[in-house]
Coordinates of C-alpha atoms in Angstrom, one line a residue:
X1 CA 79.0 106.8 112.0
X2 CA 81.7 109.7 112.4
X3 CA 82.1 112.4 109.7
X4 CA 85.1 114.0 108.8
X5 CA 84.8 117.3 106.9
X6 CA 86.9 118.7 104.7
X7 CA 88.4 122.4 106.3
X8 CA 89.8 124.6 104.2
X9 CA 90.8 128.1 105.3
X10 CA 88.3 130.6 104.1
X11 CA 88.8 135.0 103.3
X12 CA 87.8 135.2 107.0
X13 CA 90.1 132.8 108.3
X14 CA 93.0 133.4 106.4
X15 CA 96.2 132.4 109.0
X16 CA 98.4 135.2 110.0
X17 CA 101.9 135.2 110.8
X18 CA 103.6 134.7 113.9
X19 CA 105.6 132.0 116.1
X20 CA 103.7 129.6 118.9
X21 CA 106.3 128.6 121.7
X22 CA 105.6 126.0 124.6
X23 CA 103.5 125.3 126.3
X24 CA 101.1 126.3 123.6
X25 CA 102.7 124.1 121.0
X26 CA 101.7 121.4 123.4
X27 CA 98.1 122.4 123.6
X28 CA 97.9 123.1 119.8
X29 CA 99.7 120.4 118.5
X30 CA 98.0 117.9 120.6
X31 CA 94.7 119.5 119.9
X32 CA 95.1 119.0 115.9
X33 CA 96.5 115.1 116.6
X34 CA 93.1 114.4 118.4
X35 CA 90.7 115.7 115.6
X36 CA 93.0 113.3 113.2
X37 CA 93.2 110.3 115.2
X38 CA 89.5 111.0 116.2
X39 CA 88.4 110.5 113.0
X40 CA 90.4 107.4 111.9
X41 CA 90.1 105.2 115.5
X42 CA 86.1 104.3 113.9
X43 CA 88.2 102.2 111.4
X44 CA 90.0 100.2 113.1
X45 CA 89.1 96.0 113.8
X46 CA 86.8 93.9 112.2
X47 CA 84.0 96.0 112.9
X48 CA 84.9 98.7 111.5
X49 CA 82.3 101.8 111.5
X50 CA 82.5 104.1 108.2
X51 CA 83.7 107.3 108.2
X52 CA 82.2 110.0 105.9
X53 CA 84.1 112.6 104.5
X54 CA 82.4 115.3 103.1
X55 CA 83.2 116.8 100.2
X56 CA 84.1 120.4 99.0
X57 CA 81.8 121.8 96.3
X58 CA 79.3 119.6 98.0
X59 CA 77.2 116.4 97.0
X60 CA 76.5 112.6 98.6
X61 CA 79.7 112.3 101.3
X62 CA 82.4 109.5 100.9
X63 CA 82.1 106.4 102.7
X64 CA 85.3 105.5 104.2
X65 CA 86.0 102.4 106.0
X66 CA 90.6 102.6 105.8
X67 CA 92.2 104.9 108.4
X68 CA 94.9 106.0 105.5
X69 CA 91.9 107.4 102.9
X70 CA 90.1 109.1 106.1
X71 CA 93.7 110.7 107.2
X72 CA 94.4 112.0 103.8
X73 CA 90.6 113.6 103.3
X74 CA 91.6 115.5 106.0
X75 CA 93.7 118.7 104.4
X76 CA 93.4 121.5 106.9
X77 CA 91.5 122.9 110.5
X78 CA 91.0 126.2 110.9
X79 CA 93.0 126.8 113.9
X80 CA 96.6 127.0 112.1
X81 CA 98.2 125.6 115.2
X82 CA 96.2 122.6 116.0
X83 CA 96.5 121.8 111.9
X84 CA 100.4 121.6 112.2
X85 CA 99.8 118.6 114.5
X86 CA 97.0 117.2 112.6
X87 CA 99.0 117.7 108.8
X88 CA 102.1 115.8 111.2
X89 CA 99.5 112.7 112.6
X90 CA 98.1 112.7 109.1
X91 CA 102.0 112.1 107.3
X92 CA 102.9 109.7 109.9
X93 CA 99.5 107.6 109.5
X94 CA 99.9 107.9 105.1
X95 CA 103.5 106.7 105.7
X96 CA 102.7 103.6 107.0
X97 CA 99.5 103.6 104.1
X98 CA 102.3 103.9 101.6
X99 CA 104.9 101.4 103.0
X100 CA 102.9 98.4 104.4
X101 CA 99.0 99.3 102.7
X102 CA 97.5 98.7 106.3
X103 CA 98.0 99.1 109.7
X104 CA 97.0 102.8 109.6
X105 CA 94.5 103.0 112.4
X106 CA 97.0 101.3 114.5
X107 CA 99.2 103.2 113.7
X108 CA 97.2 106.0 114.7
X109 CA 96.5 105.2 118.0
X110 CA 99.9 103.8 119.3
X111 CA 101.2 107.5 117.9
X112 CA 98.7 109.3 119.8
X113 CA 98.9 107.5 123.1
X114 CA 102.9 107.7 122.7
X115 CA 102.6 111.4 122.2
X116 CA 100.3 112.3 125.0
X117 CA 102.2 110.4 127.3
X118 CA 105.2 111.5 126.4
X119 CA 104.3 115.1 126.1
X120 CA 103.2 114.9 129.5
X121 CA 106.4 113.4 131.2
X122 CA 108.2 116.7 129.1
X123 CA 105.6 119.6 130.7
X124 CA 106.9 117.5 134.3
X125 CA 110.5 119.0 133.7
X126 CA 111.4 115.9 131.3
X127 CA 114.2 115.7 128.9
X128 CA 112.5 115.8 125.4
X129 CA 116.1 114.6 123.7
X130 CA 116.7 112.0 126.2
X131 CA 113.0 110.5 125.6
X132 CA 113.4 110.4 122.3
X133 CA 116.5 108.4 122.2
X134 CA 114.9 105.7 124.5
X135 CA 111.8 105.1 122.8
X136 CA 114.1 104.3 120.0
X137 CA 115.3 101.4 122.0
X138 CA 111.5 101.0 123.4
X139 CA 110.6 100.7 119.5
X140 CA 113.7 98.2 119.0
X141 CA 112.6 95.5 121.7
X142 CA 108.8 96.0 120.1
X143 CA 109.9 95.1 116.8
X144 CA 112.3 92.4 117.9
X145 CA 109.3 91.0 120.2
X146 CA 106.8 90.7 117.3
X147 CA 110.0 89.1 115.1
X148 CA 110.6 86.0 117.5
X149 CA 106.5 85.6 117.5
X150 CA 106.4 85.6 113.9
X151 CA 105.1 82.4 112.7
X152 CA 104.6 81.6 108.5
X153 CA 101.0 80.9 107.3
X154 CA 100.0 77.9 105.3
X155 CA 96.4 76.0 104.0
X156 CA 93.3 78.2 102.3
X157 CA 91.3 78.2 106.2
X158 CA 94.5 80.3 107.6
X159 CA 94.8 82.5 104.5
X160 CA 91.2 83.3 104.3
X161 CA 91.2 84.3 108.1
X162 CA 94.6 86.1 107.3
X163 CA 92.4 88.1 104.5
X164 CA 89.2 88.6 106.6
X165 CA 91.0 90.4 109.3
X166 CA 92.6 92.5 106.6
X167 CA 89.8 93.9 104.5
X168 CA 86.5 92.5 106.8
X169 CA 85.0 91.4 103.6
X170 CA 83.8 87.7 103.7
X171 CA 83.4 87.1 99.7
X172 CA 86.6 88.4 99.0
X173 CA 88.1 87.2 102.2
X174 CA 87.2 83.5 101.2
X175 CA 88.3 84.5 97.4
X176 CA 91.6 86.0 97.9
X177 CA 92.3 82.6 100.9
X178 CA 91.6 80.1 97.8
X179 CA 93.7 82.2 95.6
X180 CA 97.0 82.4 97.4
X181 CA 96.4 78.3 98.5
X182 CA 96.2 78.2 94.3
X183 CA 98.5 80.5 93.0
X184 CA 101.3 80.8 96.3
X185 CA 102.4 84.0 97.8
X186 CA 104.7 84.8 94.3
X187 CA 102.0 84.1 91.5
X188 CA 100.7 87.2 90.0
X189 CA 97.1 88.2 90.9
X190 CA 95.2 90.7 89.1
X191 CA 92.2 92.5 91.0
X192 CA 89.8 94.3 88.4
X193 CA 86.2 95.8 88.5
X194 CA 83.2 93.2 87.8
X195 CA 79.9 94.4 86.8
X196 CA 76.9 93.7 88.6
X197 CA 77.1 93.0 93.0
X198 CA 79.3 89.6 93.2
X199 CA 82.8 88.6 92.9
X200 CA 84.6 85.6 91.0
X201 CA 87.8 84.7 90.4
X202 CA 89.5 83.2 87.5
X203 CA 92.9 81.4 87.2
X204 CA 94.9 81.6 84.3
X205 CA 97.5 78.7 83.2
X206 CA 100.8 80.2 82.3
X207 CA 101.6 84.3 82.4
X208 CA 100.4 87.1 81.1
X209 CA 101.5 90.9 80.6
X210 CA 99.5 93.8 80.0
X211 CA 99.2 95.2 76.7
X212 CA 97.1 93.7 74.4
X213 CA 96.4 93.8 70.5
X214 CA 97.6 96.1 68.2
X215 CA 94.8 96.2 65.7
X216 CA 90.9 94.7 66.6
X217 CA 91.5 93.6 63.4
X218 CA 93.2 91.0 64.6
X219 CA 90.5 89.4 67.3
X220 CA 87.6 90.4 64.7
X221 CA 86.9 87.0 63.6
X222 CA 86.7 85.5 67.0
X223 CA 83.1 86.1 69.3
X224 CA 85.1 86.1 72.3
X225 CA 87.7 88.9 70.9
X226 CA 90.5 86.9 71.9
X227 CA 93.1 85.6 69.6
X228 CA 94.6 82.1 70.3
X229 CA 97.8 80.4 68.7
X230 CA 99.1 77.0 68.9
X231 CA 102.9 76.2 68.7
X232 CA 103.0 80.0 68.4
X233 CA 106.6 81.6 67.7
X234 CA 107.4 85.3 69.3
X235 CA 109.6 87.9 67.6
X236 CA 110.0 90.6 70.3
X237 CA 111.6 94.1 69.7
X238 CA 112.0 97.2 71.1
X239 CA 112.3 98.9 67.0
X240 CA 109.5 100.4 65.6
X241 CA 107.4 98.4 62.0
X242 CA 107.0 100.4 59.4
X243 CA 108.0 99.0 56.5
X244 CA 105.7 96.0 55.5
X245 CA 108.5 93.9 53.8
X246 CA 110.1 93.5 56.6
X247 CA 107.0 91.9 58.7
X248 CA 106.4 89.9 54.8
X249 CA 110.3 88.6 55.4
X250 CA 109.5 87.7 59.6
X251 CA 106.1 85.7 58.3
X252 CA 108.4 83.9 55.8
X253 CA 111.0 83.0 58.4
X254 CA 108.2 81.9 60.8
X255 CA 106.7 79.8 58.5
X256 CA 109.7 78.1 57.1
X257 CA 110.4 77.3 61.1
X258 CA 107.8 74.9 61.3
X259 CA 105.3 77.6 62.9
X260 CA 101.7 77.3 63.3
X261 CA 101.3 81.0 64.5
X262 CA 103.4 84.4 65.0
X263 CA 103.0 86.9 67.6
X264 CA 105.2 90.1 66.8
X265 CA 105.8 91.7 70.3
X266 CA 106.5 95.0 69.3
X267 CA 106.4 99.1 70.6
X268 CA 104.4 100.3 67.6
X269 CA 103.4 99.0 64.1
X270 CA 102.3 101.4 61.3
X271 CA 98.9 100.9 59.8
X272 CA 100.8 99.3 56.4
X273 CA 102.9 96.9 58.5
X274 CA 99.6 95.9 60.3
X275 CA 97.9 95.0 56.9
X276 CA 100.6 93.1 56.2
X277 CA 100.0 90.8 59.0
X278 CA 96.7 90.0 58.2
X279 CA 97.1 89.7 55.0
X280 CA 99.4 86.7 56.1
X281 CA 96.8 84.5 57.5
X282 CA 97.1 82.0 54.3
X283 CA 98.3 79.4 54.2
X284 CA 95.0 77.8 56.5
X285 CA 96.5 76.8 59.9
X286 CA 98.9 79.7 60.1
X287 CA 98.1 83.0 61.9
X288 CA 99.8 86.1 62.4
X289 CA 98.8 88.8 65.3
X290 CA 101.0 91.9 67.0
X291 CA 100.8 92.7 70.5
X292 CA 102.4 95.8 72.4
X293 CA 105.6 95.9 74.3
X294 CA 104.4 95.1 78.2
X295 CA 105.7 97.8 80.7
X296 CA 105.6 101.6 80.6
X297 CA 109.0 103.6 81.1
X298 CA 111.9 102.5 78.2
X299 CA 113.5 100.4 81.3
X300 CA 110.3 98.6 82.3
X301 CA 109.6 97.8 78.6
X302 CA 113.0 96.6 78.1
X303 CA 113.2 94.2 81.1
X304 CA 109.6 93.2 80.3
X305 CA 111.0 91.9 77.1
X306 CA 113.9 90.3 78.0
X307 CA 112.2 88.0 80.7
X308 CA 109.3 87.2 78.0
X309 CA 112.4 86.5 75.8
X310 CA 113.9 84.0 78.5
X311 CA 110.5 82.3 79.4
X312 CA 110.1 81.6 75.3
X313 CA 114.3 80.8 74.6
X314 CA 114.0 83.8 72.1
X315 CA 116.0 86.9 72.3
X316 CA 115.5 90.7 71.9
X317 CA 115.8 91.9 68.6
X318 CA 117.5 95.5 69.9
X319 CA 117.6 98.6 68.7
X320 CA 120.5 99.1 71.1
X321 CA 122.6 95.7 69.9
X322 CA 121.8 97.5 66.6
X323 CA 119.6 94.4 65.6
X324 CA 117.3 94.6 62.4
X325 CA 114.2 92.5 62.0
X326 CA 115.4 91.2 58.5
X327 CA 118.4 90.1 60.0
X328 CA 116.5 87.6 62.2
X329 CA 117.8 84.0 62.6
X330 CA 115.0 80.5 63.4
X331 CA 116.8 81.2 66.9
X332 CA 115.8 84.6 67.4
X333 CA 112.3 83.4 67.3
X334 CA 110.6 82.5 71.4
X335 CA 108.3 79.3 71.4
X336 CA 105.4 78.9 73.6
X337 CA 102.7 76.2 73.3
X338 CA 100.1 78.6 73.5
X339 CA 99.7 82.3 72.9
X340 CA 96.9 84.5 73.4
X341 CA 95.9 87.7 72.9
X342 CA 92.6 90.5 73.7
X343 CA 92.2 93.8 73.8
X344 CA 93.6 94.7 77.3
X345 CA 96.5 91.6 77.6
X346 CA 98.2 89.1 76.0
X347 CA 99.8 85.9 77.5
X348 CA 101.8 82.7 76.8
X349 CA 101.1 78.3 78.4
X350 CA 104.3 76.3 77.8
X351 CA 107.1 78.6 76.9
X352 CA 109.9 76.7 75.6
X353 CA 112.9 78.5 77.7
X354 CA 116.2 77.2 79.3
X355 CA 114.8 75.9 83.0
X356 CA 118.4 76.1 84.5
X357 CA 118.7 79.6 83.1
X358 CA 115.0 80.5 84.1
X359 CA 116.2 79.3 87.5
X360 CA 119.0 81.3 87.8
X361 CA 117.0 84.6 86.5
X362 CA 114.5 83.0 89.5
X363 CA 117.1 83.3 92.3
X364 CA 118.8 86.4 91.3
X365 CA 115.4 88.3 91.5
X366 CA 114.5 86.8 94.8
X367 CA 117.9 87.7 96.4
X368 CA 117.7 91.5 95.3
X369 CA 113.7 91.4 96.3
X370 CA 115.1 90.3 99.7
X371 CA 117.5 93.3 99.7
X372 CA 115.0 95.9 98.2
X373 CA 114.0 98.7 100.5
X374 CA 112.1 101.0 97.7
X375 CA 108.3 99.6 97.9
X376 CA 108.0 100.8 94.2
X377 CA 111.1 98.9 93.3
X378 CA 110.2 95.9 95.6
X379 CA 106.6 95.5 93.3
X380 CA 108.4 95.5 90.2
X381 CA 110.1 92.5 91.1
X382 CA 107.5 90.7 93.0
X383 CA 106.0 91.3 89.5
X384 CA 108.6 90.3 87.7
X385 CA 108.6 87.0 89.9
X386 CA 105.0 85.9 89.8
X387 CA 105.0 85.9 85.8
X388 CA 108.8 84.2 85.8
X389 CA 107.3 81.7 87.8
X390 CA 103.9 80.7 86.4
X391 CA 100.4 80.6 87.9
X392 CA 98.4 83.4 87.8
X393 CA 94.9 84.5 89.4
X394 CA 92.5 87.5 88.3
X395 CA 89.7 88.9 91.2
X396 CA 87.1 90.5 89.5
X397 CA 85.3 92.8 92.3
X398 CA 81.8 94.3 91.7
X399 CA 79.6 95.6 94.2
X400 CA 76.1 96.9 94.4
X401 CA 76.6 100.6 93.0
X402 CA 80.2 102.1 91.4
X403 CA 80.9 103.6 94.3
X404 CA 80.8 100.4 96.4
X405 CA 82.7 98.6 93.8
X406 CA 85.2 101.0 93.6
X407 CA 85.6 100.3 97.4
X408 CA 85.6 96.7 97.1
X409 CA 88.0 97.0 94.5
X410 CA 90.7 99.2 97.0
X411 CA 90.0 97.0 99.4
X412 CA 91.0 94.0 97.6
X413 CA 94.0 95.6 96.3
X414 CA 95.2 96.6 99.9
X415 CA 94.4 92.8 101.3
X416 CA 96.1 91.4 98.3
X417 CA 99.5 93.1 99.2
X418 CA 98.7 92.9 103.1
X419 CA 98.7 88.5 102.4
X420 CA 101.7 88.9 100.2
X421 CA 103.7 90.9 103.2
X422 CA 102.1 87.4 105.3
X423 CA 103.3 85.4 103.2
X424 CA 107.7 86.6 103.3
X425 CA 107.3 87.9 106.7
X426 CA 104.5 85.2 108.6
X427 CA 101.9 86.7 111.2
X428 CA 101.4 87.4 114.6
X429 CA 98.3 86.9 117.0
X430 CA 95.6 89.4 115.7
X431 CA 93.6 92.4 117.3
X432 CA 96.1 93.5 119.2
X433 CA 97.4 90.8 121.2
X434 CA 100.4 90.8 119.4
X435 CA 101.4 94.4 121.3
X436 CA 99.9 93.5 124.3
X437 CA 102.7 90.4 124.4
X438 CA 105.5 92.6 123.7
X439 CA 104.8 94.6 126.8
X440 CA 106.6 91.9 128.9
X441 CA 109.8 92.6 127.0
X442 CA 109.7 96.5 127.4
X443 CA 108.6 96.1 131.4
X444 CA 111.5 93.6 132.3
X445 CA 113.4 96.6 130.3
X446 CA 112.1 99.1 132.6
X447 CA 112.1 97.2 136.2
X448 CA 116.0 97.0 134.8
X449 CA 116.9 100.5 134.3
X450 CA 118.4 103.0 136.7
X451 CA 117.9 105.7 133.6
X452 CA 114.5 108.2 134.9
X453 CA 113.8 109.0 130.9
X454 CA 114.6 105.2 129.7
X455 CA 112.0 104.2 132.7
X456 CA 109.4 106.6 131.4
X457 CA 110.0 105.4 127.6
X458 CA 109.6 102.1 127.9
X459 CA 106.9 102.2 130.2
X460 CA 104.8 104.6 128.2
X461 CA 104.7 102.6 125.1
X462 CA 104.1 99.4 127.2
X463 CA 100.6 101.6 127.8
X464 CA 100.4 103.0 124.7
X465 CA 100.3 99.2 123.2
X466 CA 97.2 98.4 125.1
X467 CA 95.7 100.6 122.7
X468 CA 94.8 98.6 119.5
X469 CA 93.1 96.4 122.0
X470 CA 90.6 99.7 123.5
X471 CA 90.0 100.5 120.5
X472 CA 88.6 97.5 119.1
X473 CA 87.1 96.8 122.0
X474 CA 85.4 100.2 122.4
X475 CA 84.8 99.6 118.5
X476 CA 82.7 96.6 118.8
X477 CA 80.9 98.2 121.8
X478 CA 82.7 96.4 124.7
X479 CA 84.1 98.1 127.6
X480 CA 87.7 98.2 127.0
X481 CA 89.1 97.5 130.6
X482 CA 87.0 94.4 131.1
X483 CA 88.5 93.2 128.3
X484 CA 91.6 93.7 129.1
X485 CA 91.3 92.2 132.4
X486 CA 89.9 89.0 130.9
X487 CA 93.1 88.7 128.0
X488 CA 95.6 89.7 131.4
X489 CA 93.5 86.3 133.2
X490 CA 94.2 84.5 129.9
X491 CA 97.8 84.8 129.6
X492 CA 99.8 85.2 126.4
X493 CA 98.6 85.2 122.7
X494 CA 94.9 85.8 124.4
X495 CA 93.1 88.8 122.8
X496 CA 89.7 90.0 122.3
X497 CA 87.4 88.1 119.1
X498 CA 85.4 91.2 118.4
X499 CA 83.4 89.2 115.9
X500 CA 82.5 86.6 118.9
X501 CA 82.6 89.0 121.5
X502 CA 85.1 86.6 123.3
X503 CA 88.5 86.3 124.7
X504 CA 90.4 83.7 122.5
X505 CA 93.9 82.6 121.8
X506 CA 93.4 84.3 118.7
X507 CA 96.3 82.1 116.4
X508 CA 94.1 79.2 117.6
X509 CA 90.8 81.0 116.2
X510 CA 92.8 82.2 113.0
X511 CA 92.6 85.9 114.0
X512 CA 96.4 86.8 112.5
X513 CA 97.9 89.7 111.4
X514 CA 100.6 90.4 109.2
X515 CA 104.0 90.8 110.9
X516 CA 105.3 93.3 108.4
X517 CA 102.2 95.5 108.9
X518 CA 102.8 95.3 112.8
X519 CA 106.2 96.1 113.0
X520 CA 105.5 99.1 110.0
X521 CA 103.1 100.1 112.2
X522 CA 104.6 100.6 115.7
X523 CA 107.8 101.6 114.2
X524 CA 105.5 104.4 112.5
X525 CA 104.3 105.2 115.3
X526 CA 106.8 105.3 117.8
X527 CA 109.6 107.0 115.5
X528 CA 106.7 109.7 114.9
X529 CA 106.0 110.5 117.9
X530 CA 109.2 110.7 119.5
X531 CA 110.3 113.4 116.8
X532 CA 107.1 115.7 117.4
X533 CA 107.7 115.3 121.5
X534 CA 111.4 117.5 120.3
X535 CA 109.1 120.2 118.5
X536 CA 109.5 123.5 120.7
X537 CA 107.9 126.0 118.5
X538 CA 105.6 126.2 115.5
X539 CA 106.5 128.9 112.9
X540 CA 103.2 130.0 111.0
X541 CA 103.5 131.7 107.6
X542 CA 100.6 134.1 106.4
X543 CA 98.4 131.9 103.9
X544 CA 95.8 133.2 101.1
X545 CA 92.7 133.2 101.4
X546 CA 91.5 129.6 99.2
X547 CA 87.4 129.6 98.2
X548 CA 85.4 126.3 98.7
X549 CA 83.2 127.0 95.9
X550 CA 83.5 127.6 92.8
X551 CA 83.6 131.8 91.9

């Protein structure tokens, strides 16, 4: 087990001014990369080893098995050189956290071993500009090596191995595999905290939006708490209720529909307009409930609502169109077979939209999802797609104290968006072989090149690739250059089984990883380190002094 504690600089080593030139920015910079890729390598393959991270004002350490949460514990080492090369490892390792949700310990060690490399072939009289430009064609032919040995991943066996090598959690490995066989890379799946040690999952016919009842008066008659309406009608608007004629005159209109049951999707009702609901339960057979607007942010609402509007063949009664409720038409009104509401969500089973225009909303979404570059953007609409397109899943993740099932919980999260990357972008062989089979492309490169710098670039991230593979080798408590003598006697798409102990075409034994992951990672990582190889000095500002505990 390796710990990571929290530095933080203290009244006694409080930085001082002053500018570091080469070759101590080497030293120093390349110093505070070690500590941070020291403490993340632990994490990386399917034996992972925890790291704990102490914390400040003391108390029981975190237990930390991803490379991204270990990178960002780390916040500052008391020599202020070395920690401008540790913050820099630490933002390059987070980035790849941030855009792909794994791949960070790989990340971490492909940076390092380009970096020390590289920093090396510069203190020999090399051209740090010149090196950086070729590794940007060395990271090219990686990425467009791991492309054309992309395959796509089908069946519940393949996307449970897929999961397993992702989080190194069996339960939820075997979980999250049936899910995405059930529910397909676009259905919506929900991961939330269980109590007690096991996990379950749950699979829920139709969509659902979070944002529940408005009132408990409105599940208080049910043991469950969970309000359920058949041949339900849906009134959905962005205006505030206030006034309880106006809900009195929507209950009248859903009624003389033909309606068995009225959900009134709405921002906010008062406490009058809310009475009036319930008060509309008579005639028996009918029932009346208010849920809240899904979405946070006025344009995530908004959106919310129309495609709830389009899955039900309502519309939005808008406060921008200048719509009133009173002024609402039979066609206003959505239709769903179902509706059901709790506390925490509410949902619809058979809405009774246009399928050619649910289709069309269908497409457009995937094209600009295909286009999308912003990760927050790109979840909205991978959101927006799983509820447009039915099926949904819930994981519910407990573990045998909080803190574990907190863990579980991030974990499952990350794996869930790691097999949703597999399932638009395929996978690649697994622990590494993957980058040890794109070393052919960048050494034909090299034996091709009459350029000294585009030699030593390609060459130096063909070694740096070997990397993954020493790691989880060393990891698993192997000795790493037997095992890469016995994947070189194996030939391509061989790698190392670190569960087995064995070398293994690893597609063959399921042992995948995500392509997206792999290409964020070495891009990550080559891109990083070919920018800090340019740094020639480090320019340190006086700090304050900041206390650890508490005055």
């Amino acid at each position: 087990m390796s710990t990571v504690a929290r530095r933080v600089p203290t009244a006694s080593a409080a930085r001082r001014p002053g500018v570091v030139l080469q070759p101590a920015v080497a030293r120093a910079f390349g110093s505070g990369v070690r500590q941070v890729v020291a403490a993340v390598r632990p994490t990386l393959g399917p034996t992972p080893r925890l790291v704990a991270a102490a914390k400040p004002f003391g108390g029981s350490p975190e237990l930390l098995d991803s490379g991204g949460a270990v990178a960002r514990r780390i916040v500052a080492l008391p020599d202020a050189a070395a920690d401008v090369g540790a913050m820099y490892a630490r933002s390059v390792i987070w980035r790849t956290h941030e855009e792909a949700g794994d791949g960070t310990a790989t990340t971490a060690v492909i940076f390092q071993a380009v970096y020390e490399a590289g920093a090396r072939w510069v203190a020999a009289g090399g051209d740090p500009q010149a090196l950086r430009t070729h590794l940007g064609r060395a990271s090219d032919l990686v990425l467009g090596a791991l492309t054309a040995m992309s395959v796509p991943l089908r069946g519940k066996a393949r996307f449970t191995q897929a999961a397993l090598a992702a989080c190194a959690d069996w339960e939820l490995a075997c979980l999250l595999g049936e899910i995405f066989d059930v529910v397909g890379g676009e259905g919506q799946v929900d991961v939330r905290g269980a109590p007690g040690r096991g996990s379950d999952r749950e699979y829920v016919d139709g969509m659902h939006w979070p944002g529940g009842v408005q009132s408990a008066l409105f599940v208080a008659d049910s043991p469950d708490r969970r309000a359920v309406l058949e041949d339900a009608g849906l009134l959905i608007t962005d205006l505030d209720l206030t006034d309880p004629g106006d809900v009195r005159g929507i209950v009248a209109r859903a009624r003389a529909a033909g309606l068995r049951g009225l959900v009134v999707v709405a921002q906010r009702l008062s406490d009058r307009a809310i009475g009036a609901l319930t008060a509309s339960q008579d005639p028996p057979g009918f029932r009346a409930i208010a849920v809240k607007t899904p979405g946070t942010g006025e344009r995530a609402r908004f959106v919310a609502m129309e495609d709830l509007a389009l899955l039900t063949g309502g519309r939005v009664v808008a406060r921008a169109a200048g719509d009133r409720v009173d002024d609402a038409r039979d066609d206003w009104f959505g239709r769903a077979r179902i509706a059901w509401a709790d506390r925490d969500h509410f949902g619809v089973v058979g809405g009774r939209g246009d399928p050619r225009q649910l289709r069309r909303r269908v497409a457009r979404l995937r094209s600009a999802l295909q286009e999308e570059r912003d990760d927050e953007r790109g979840t909205a609409l991978r959101n927006r797609l799983a509820k447009l397109l039915g099926g949904s899943a819930t994981l519910w993740v407990g573990g045998a104290s909080p803190t574990e099932a907190a863990a579980r919980k991030a974990n499952a999260t990350r794996t869930v968006a790691v097999l949703r990357g597999i399932v638009v972008g395929g996978v690649v062989p697994g622990g590494g072989a993957a980058f040890l089979d794109c070393r052919e492309a960048l050494d034909a490169a090299a034996a091709a090149s009459a350029d000294a710098a585009e030699r030593a670039a390609l060459l130096l991230v063909a070694r740096a690739l070997e990397e993954p593979t020493r790691t989880i080798a060393a990891n698993a408590g192997a000795e790493p250059g037997a095992v890469l003598a016995g994947i070189a006697e194996a030939g391509r798409g061989a790698g190392y089984d670190a569960r087995n102990g064995r070398v293994v075409r690893m597609a063959d034994a399921g042992v995948v990883d995500s392509t997206a992951v792999a290409k964020t990672a070495a891009r990550a990582a080559i891109a990083g380190a070919a920018q800090a190889l340019t740094i020639a000095a480090l320019v340190q500002h006086r700090s304050p002094a900041i206390a650890t505990q508490p005055a």
